[in-house]
JSON list of C-alpha atoms in Angstrom, two decimals:
[
{"chain": "A", "resi": 172, "resn": "MET", "atom": "CA", "xyz": [59.35, -106.54, -122.82]},
{"chain": "A", "resi": 173, "resn": "SER", "atom": "CA", "xyz": [61.53, -109.05, -123.41]},
{"chain": "A", "resi": 174, "resn": "MET", "atom": "CA", "xyz": [64.81, -110.54, -121.19]},
{"chain": "A", "resi": 175, "resn": "ARG", "atom": "CA", "xyz": [66.78, -109.85, -123.74]},
{"chain": "A", "resi": 176, "resn": "ILE", "atom": "CA", "xyz": [66.28, -106.49, -124.44]},
{"chain": "A", "resi": 177, "resn": "ALA", "atom": "CA", "xyz": [65.32, -105.22, -120.62]},
{"chain": "A", "resi": 178, "resn": "VAL", "atom": "CA", "xyz": [68.68, -105.92, -120.22]},
{"chain": "A", "resi": 179, "resn": "ALA", "atom": "CA", "xyz": [69.97, -104.66, -123.79]},
{"chain": "A", "resi": 180, "resn": "LEU", "atom": "CA", "xyz": [68.65, -101.91, -122.35]},
{"chain": "A", "resi": 181, "resn": "ALA", "atom": "CA", "xyz": [69.43, -101.13, -118.92]},
{"chain": "A", "resi": 182, "resn": "ALA", "atom": "CA", "xyz": [72.87, -101.99, -119.81]},
{"chain": "A", "resi": 183, "resn": "THR", "atom": "CA", "xyz": [72.69, -98.47, -122.90]},
{"chain": "A", "resi": 184, "resn": "ILE", "atom": "CA", "xyz": [71.27, -96.46, -119.85]},
{"chain": "A", "resi": 185, "resn": "GLY", "atom": "CA", "xyz": [73.98, -97.43, -118.12]},
{"chain": "A", "resi": 186, "resn": "ALA", "atom": "CA", "xyz": [76.66, -97.06, -120.17]},
{"chain": "A", "resi": 187, "resn": "GLY", "atom": "CA", "xyz": [74.90, -93.28, -120.50]},
{"chain": "A", "resi": 188, "resn": "VAL", "atom": "CA", "xyz": [74.70, -92.82, -116.78]},
{"chain": "A", "resi": 189, "resn": "LEU", "atom": "CA", "xyz": [78.41, -93.68, -116.43]},
{"chain": "A", "resi": 190, "resn": "MET", "atom": "CA", "xyz": [79.34, -92.06, -119.40]},
{"chain": "A", "resi": 191, "resn": "SER", "atom": "CA", "xyz": [77.83, -88.76, -118.51]},
{"chain": "A", "resi": 192, "resn": "THR", "atom": "CA", "xyz": [79.95, -86.01, -117.77]},
{"chain": "A", "resi": 193, "resn": "ALA", "atom": "CA", "xyz": [78.75, -84.09, -115.47]},
{"chain": "A", "resi": 194, "resn": "ALA", "atom": "CA", "xyz": [79.46, -80.77, -113.76]},
{"chain": "A", "resi": 195, "resn": "GLU", "atom": "CA", "xyz": [82.55, -80.96, -111.67]},
{"chain": "A", "resi": 196, "resn": "ALA", "atom": "CA", "xyz": [84.54, -79.36, -109.90]},
{"chain": "A", "resi": 197, "resn": "ARG", "atom": "CA", "xyz": [88.07, -78.77, -111.18]},
{"chain": "A", "resi": 198, "resn": "PRO", "atom": "CA", "xyz": [89.68, -75.49, -110.22]},
{"chain": "A", "resi": 199, "resn": "GLU", "atom": "CA", "xyz": [93.25, -75.48, -111.91]},
{"chain": "A", "resi": 200, "resn": "MET", "atom": "CA", "xyz": [96.43, -73.93, -111.98]},
{"chain": "A", "resi": 201, "resn": "VAL", "atom": "CA", "xyz": [97.14, -72.18, -115.18]},
{"chain": "A", "resi": 202, "resn": "GLY", "atom": "CA", "xyz": [99.22, -70.48, -117.25]},
{"chain": "A", "resi": 203, "resn": "THR", "atom": "CA", "xyz": [98.10, -66.98, -117.99]},
{"chain": "A", "resi": 204, "resn": "HIS", "atom": "CA", "xyz": [98.80, -63.95, -119.83]},
{"chain": "A", "resi": 205, "resn": "LEU", "atom": "CA", "xyz": [97.14, -61.50, -117.22]},
{"chain": "A", "resi": 206, "resn": "ALA", "atom": "CA", "xyz": [100.03, -59.58, -116.17]},
{"chain": "A", "resi": 207, "resn": "ASP", "atom": "CA", "xyz": [98.17, -56.33, -116.25]},
{"chain": "A", "resi": 208, "resn": "TYR", "atom": "CA", "xyz": [96.36, -57.50, -112.69]},
{"chain": "A", "resi": 209, "resn": "SER", "atom": "CA", "xyz": [97.65, -57.93, -109.75]},
{"chain": "A", "resi": 210, "resn": "PRO", "atom": "CA", "xyz": [98.25, -61.20, -108.06]},
{"chain": "A", "resi": 211, "resn": "GLY", "atom": "CA", "xyz": [94.95, -61.26, -105.50]},
{"chain": "A", "resi": 212, "resn": "THR", "atom": "CA", "xyz": [92.98, -59.89, -108.48]},
{"chain": "A", "resi": 213, "resn": "ILE", "atom": "CA", "xyz": [90.12, -61.56, -109.62]},
{"chain": "A", "resi": 214, "resn": "VAL", "atom": "CA", "xyz": [89.39, -62.23, -112.94]},
{"chain": "A", "resi": 215, "resn": "VAL", "atom": "CA", "xyz": [86.05, -62.93, -114.79]},
{"chain": "A", "resi": 216, "resn": "LYS", "atom": "CA", "xyz": [86.53, -63.45, -119.22]},
{"chain": "A", "resi": 217, "resn": "THR", "atom": "CA", "xyz": [82.84, -63.46, -119.47]},
{"chain": "A", "resi": 218, "resn": "SER", "atom": "CA", "xyz": [83.38, -64.70, -123.04]},
{"chain": "A", "resi": 219, "resn": "GLU", "atom": "CA", "xyz": [85.57, -67.33, -121.69]},
{"chain": "A", "resi": 220, "resn": "ARG", "atom": "CA", "xyz": [83.06, -68.05, -119.22]},
{"chain": "A", "resi": 221, "resn": "ARG", "atom": "CA", "xyz": [86.13, -68.06, -116.70]},
{"chain": "A", "resi": 222, "resn": "LEU", "atom": "CA", "xyz": [87.92, -66.62, -113.75]},
{"chain": "A", "resi": 223, "resn": "TYR", "atom": "CA", "xyz": [90.92, -66.95, -113.08]},
{"chain": "A", "resi": 224, "resn": "LEU", "atom": "CA", "xyz": [92.24, -65.64, -108.59]},
{"chain": "A", "resi": 225, "resn": "ILE", "atom": "CA", "xyz": [96.13, -64.06, -110.19]},
{"chain": "A", "resi": 226, "resn": "LEU", "atom": "CA", "xyz": [98.85, -65.86, -108.19]},
{"chain": "A", "resi": 227, "resn": "ASP", "atom": "CA", "xyz": [101.62, -63.62, -109.50]},
{"chain": "A", "resi": 228, "resn": "ASN", "atom": "CA", "xyz": [103.01, -62.22, -112.58]},
{"chain": "A", "resi": 229, "resn": "GLY", "atom": "CA", "xyz": [102.37, -65.07, -114.71]},
{"chain": "A", "resi": 230, "resn": "HIS", "atom": "CA", "xyz": [100.30, -68.09, -112.75]},
{"chain": "A", "resi": 231, "resn": "ALA", "atom": "CA", "xyz": [96.44, -68.38, -112.02]},
{"chain": "A", "resi": 232, "resn": "VAL", "atom": "CA", "xyz": [93.71, -71.38, -110.05]},
{"chain": "A", "resi": 233, "resn": "ARG", "atom": "CA", "xyz": [91.09, -70.92, -112.90]},
{"chain": "A", "resi": 234, "resn": "TYR", "atom": "CA", "xyz": [87.60, -71.99, -112.76]},
{"chain": "A", "resi": 235, "resn": "PRO", "atom": "CA", "xyz": [84.45, -72.48, -115.16]},
{"chain": "A", "resi": 236, "resn": "VAL", "atom": "CA", "xyz": [81.63, -70.09, -114.36]},
{"chain": "A", "resi": 237, "resn": "GLY", "atom": "CA", "xyz": [78.19, -69.71, -115.46]},
{"chain": "A", "resi": 238, "resn": "VAL", "atom": "CA", "xyz": [77.50, -65.48, -117.00]},
{"chain": "A", "resi": 239, "resn": "GLY", "atom": "CA", "xyz": [75.00, -63.40, -117.22]},
{"chain": "A", "resi": 240, "resn": "LYS", "atom": "CA", "xyz": [72.96, -64.17, -120.29]},
{"chain": "A", "resi": 241, "resn": "ALA", "atom": "CA", "xyz": [72.60, -61.87, -123.57]},
{"chain": "A", "resi": 242, "resn": "GLY", "atom": "CA", "xyz": [71.52, -58.79, -122.91]},
{"chain": "A", "resi": 243, "resn": "LYS", "atom": "CA", "xyz": [72.49, -59.10, -118.23]},
{"chain": "A", "resi": 244, "resn": "GLN", "atom": "CA", "xyz": [76.54, -58.75, -119.40]},
{"chain": "A", "resi": 245, "resn": "TRP", "atom": "CA", "xyz": [78.05, -56.30, -117.12]},
{"chain": "A", "resi": 246, "resn": "ALA", "atom": "CA", "xyz": [81.58, -55.46, -117.69]},
{"chain": "A", "resi": 247, "resn": "GLY", "atom": "CA", "xyz": [83.51, -53.64, -114.53]},
{"chain": "A", "resi": 248, "resn": "THR", "atom": "CA", "xyz": [85.67, -53.16, -111.78]},
{"chain": "A", "resi": 249, "resn": "THR", "atom": "CA", "xyz": [84.40, -53.52, -108.58]},
{"chain": "A", "resi": 250, "resn": "LYS", "atom": "CA", "xyz": [85.63, -54.79, -105.09]},
{"chain": "A", "resi": 251, "resn": "ILE", "atom": "CA", "xyz": [83.73, -57.95, -102.95]},
{"chain": "A", "resi": 252, "resn": "ASP", "atom": "CA", "xyz": [82.14, -56.42, -100.01]},
{"chain": "A", "resi": 253, "resn": "GLY", "atom": "CA", "xyz": [80.60, -59.44, -98.23]},
{"chain": "A", "resi": 254, "resn": "LYS", "atom": "CA", "xyz": [80.78, -63.50, -97.39]},
{"chain": "A", "resi": 255, "resn": "TYR", "atom": "CA", "xyz": [78.13, -65.67, -96.37]},
{"chain": "A", "resi": 256, "resn": "LEU", "atom": "CA", "xyz": [77.58, -68.55, -96.13]},
{"chain": "A", "resi": 257, "resn": "ASN", "atom": "CA", "xyz": [74.69, -70.70, -97.08]},
{"chain": "A", "resi": 258, "resn": "PRO", "atom": "CA", "xyz": [73.07, -67.21, -98.12]},
{"chain": "A", "resi": 259, "resn": "ALA", "atom": "CA", "xyz": [68.74, -66.81, -97.95]},
{"chain": "A", "resi": 260, "resn": "TRP", "atom": "CA", "xyz": [68.05, -65.52, -101.97]},
{"chain": "A", "resi": 261, "resn": "ALA", "atom": "CA", "xyz": [65.88, -62.61, -102.40]},
{"chain": "A", "resi": 262, "resn": "PRO", "atom": "CA", "xyz": [65.35, -61.81, -105.93]},
{"chain": "A", "resi": 263, "resn": "PRO", "atom": "CA", "xyz": [66.41, -58.19, -107.30]},
{"chain": "A", "resi": 264, "resn": "ALA", "atom": "CA", "xyz": [63.72, -56.52, -108.74]},
{"chain": "A", "resi": 265, "resn": "GLU", "atom": "CA", "xyz": [64.43, -57.26, -112.28]},
{"chain": "A", "resi": 266, "resn": "VAL", "atom": "CA", "xyz": [64.79, -61.57, -111.23]},
{"chain": "A", "resi": 267, "resn": "LYS", "atom": "CA", "xyz": [60.69, -61.07, -109.29]},
{"chain": "A", "resi": 268, "resn": "ARG", "atom": "CA", "xyz": [59.79, -59.17, -112.96]},
{"chain": "A", "resi": 269, "resn": "ASP", "atom": "CA", "xyz": [61.08, -61.47, -114.75]},
{"chain": "A", "resi": 270, "resn": "LYS", "atom": "CA", "xyz": [58.65, -64.43, -112.09]},
{"chain": "A", "resi": 271, "resn": "PRO", "atom": "CA", "xyz": [56.99, -63.17, -110.10]},
{"chain": "A", "resi": 272, "resn": "ASN", "atom": "CA", "xyz": [55.78, -66.17, -108.75]},
{"chain": "A", "resi": 273, "resn": "ILE", "atom": "CA", "xyz": [59.52, -66.69, -107.21]},
{"chain": "A", "resi": 274, "resn": "PRO", "atom": "CA", "xyz": [59.26, -66.71, -102.83]},
{"chain": "A", "resi": 275, "resn": "ASP", "atom": "CA", "xyz": [60.48, -62.78, -101.82]},
{"chain": "A", "resi": 276, "resn": "VAL", "atom": "CA", "xyz": [63.47, -64.89, -99.89]},
{"chain": "A", "resi": 277, "resn": "ILE", "atom": "CA", "xyz": [64.73, -68.55, -100.30]},
{"chain": "A", "resi": 278, "resn": "PRO", "atom": "CA", "xyz": [66.07, -69.41, -97.16]},
{"chain": "A", "resi": 279, "resn": "GLY", "atom": "CA", "xyz": [69.63, -70.67, -96.77]},
{"chain": "A", "resi": 280, "resn": "GLY", "atom": "CA", "xyz": [70.28, -74.31, -96.81]},
{"chain": "A", "resi": 281, "resn": "SER", "atom": "CA", "xyz": [66.99, -74.66, -99.38]},
{"chain": "A", "resi": 282, "resn": "PRO", "atom": "CA", "xyz": [67.77, -76.75, -102.56]},
{"chain": "A", "resi": 283, "resn": "ARG", "atom": "CA", "xyz": [65.75, -73.94, -104.71]},
{"chain": "A", "resi": 284, "resn": "ASN", "atom": "CA", "xyz": [67.98, -71.22, -103.50]},
{"chain": "A", "resi": 285, "resn": "PRO", "atom": "CA", "xyz": [70.22, -70.87, -106.55]},
{"chain": "A", "resi": 286, "resn": "MET", "atom": "CA", "xyz": [73.22, -69.52, -104.37]},
{"chain": "A", "resi": 287, "resn": "GLY", "atom": "CA", "xyz": [74.18, -72.78, -103.63]},
{"chain": "A", "resi": 288, "resn": "VAL", "atom": "CA", "xyz": [76.68, -72.94, -100.08]},
{"chain": "A", "resi": 289, "resn": "ALA", "atom": "CA", "xyz": [78.62, -69.57, -100.91]},
{"chain": "A", "resi": 290, "resn": "ALA", "atom": "CA", "xyz": [78.18, -65.77, -102.19]},
{"chain": "A", "resi": 291, "resn": "MET", "atom": "CA", "xyz": [80.40, -63.24, -102.32]},
{"chain": "A", "resi": 292, "resn": "THR", "atom": "CA", "xyz": [78.38, -59.94, -102.56]},
{"chain": "A", "resi": 293, "resn": "LEU", "atom": "CA", "xyz": [79.77, -57.15, -104.97]},
{"chain": "A", "resi": 294, "resn": "ALA", "atom": "CA", "xyz": [79.99, -53.75, -104.54]},
{"chain": "A", "resi": 295, "resn": "GLY", "atom": "CA", "xyz": [77.65, -51.33, -106.55]},
{"chain": "A", "resi": 296, "resn": "GLY", "atom": "CA", "xyz": [75.17, -53.72, -107.19]},
{"chain": "A", "resi": 297, "resn": "GLU", "atom": "CA", "xyz": [73.40, -56.48, -107.03]},
{"chain": "A", "resi": 298, "resn": "TYR", "atom": "CA", "xyz": [75.07, -58.87, -108.62]},
{"chain": "A", "resi": 299, "resn": "ALA", "atom": "CA", "xyz": [77.76, -61.57, -106.69]},
{"chain": "A", "resi": 300, "resn": "ILE", "atom": "CA", "xyz": [79.95, -64.94, -107.14]},
{"chain": "A", "resi": 301, "resn": "HIS", "atom": "CA", "xyz": [78.27, -67.44, -105.54]},
{"chain": "A", "resi": 302, "resn": "GLY", "atom": "CA", "xyz": [77.73, -70.86, -105.95]},
{"chain": "A", "resi": 303, "resn": "THR", "atom": "CA", "xyz": [74.43, -73.04, -107.50]},
{"chain": "A", "resi": 304, "resn": "ASN", "atom": "CA", "xyz": [71.57, -75.19, -107.71]},
{"chain": "A", "resi": 305, "resn": "VAL", "atom": "CA", "xyz": [71.79, -76.12, -111.28]},
{"chain": "A", "resi": 306, "resn": "PRO", "atom": "CA", "xyz": [75.39, -77.48, -112.12]},
{"chain": "A", "resi": 307, "resn": "GLY", "atom": "CA", "xyz": [74.92, -77.99, -115.27]},
{"chain": "A", "resi": 308, "resn": "SER", "atom": "CA", "xyz": [73.92, -74.60, -115.58]},
{"chain": "A", "resi": 309, "resn": "ILE", "atom": "CA", "xyz": [77.82, -73.80, -115.26]},
{"chain": "A", "resi": 310, "resn": "GLY", "atom": "CA", "xyz": [80.00, -73.23, -118.12]},
{"chain": "A", "resi": 311, "resn": "GLY", "atom": "CA", "xyz": [76.51, -71.23, -120.22]},
{"chain": "A", "resi": 312, "resn": "PHE", "atom": "CA", "xyz": [75.35, -67.69, -120.71]},
{"chain": "A", "resi": 313, "resn": "VAL", "atom": "CA", "xyz": [73.30, -68.55, -117.63]},
{"chain": "A", "resi": 314, "resn": "SER", "atom": "CA", "xyz": [72.46, -65.89, -114.98]},
{"chain": "A", "resi": 315, "resn": "TYR", "atom": "CA", "xyz": [70.68, -62.17, -114.88]},
{"chain": "A", "resi": 316, "resn": "GLY", "atom": "CA", "xyz": [74.99, -61.04, -113.78]},
{"chain": "A", "resi": 317, "resn": "CYS", "atom": "CA", "xyz": [75.88, -63.20, -111.67]},
{"chain": "A", "resi": 318, "resn": "ILE", "atom": "CA", "xyz": [78.66, -64.87, -111.80]},
{"chain": "A", "resi": 319, "resn": "ARG", "atom": "CA", "xyz": [78.27, -68.37, -110.59]},
{"chain": "A", "resi": 320, "resn": "MET", "atom": "CA", "xyz": [80.68, -71.13, -109.87]},
{"chain": "A", "resi": 321, "resn": "LEU", "atom": "CA", "xyz": [80.39, -74.51, -108.57]},
{"chain": "A", "resi": 322, "resn": "ASN", "atom": "CA", "xyz": [79.56, -75.41, -104.95]},
{"chain": "A", "resi": 323, "resn": "ASP", "atom": "CA", "xyz": [83.15, -77.43, -104.83]},
{"chain": "A", "resi": 324, "resn": "ASP", "atom": "CA", "xyz": [84.72, -74.28, -106.67]},
{"chain": "A", "resi": 325, "resn": "ILE", "atom": "CA", "xyz": [83.17, -71.26, -104.59]},
{"chain": "A", "resi": 326, "resn": "THR", "atom": "CA", "xyz": [83.50, -72.82, -101.64]},
{"chain": "A", "resi": 327, "resn": "ASP", "atom": "CA", "xyz": [87.81, -72.93, -102.36]},
{"chain": "A", "resi": 328, "resn": "LEU", "atom": "CA", "xyz": [87.00, -69.54, -104.05]},
{"chain": "A", "resi": 329, "resn": "TYR", "atom": "CA", "xyz": [85.54, -68.11, -100.17]},
{"chain": "A", "resi": 330, "resn": "GLY", "atom": "CA", "xyz": [88.63, -69.29, -98.35]},
{"chain": "A", "resi": 331, "resn": "ARG", "atom": "CA", "xyz": [91.47, -67.18, -101.08]},
{"chain": "A", "resi": 332, "resn": "VAL", "atom": "CA", "xyz": [90.20, -64.04, -101.21]},
{"chain": "A", "resi": 333, "resn": "SER", "atom": "CA", "xyz": [88.85, -61.75, -98.29]},
{"chain": "A", "resi": 334, "resn": "VAL", "atom": "CA", "xyz": [86.90, -58.85, -98.11]},
{"chain": "A", "resi": 335, "resn": "GLY", "atom": "CA", "xyz": [87.83, -56.17, -101.10]},
{"chain": "A", "resi": 336, "resn": "THR", "atom": "CA", "xyz": [89.32, -58.35, -103.17]},
{"chain": "A", "resi": 337, "resn": "THR", "atom": "CA", "xyz": [89.17, -56.24, -106.51]},
{"chain": "A", "resi": 338, "resn": "VAL", "atom": "CA", "xyz": [87.03, -58.04, -109.24]},
{"chain": "A", "resi": 339, "resn": "VAL", "atom": "CA", "xyz": [87.08, -57.07, -113.07]},
{"chain": "A", "resi": 340, "resn": "VAL", "atom": "CA", "xyz": [84.92, -58.48, -115.48]},
{"chain": "A", "resi": 341, "resn": "THR", "atom": "CA", "xyz": [85.57, -58.10, -119.52]},
{"chain": "A", "resi": 342, "resn": "ARG", "atom": "CA", "xyz": [83.63, -59.57, -121.94]}
]
């Protein structure tokens, strides 16, 4: 390979790396038409792949999220029943059935742990709002029903809400 081609190739690759749009934490303060919800409520709009923390009548903090893939989505109202930093993860039976070689438990802090840096479990099921070890999945239909957030975003939300917070998931 000639030096000229090598330099051109390196420049092209370098420009591509600089211009790529890796997922980055970006909670936004937004105006909202979600006046039906009380301040402090978390509203997940599955079709938008967005999570809203209602601040007051007309304002919310909005985060991008990954949501359930086809056939794994759910809708309803629940509450946060636990908050955990660097949680270990045991795959639910459905995940284990689809991926039998997955370990029974992945320790918290492991780069293979799909829960990321924090998780807030939801009452009445095997679901959680949690971080991720795959930031490129945010914005997609990617999970078995959990709400997946960038690690910086789940850290921000984790600090804003408490156990007992109402969570409404809509399609």
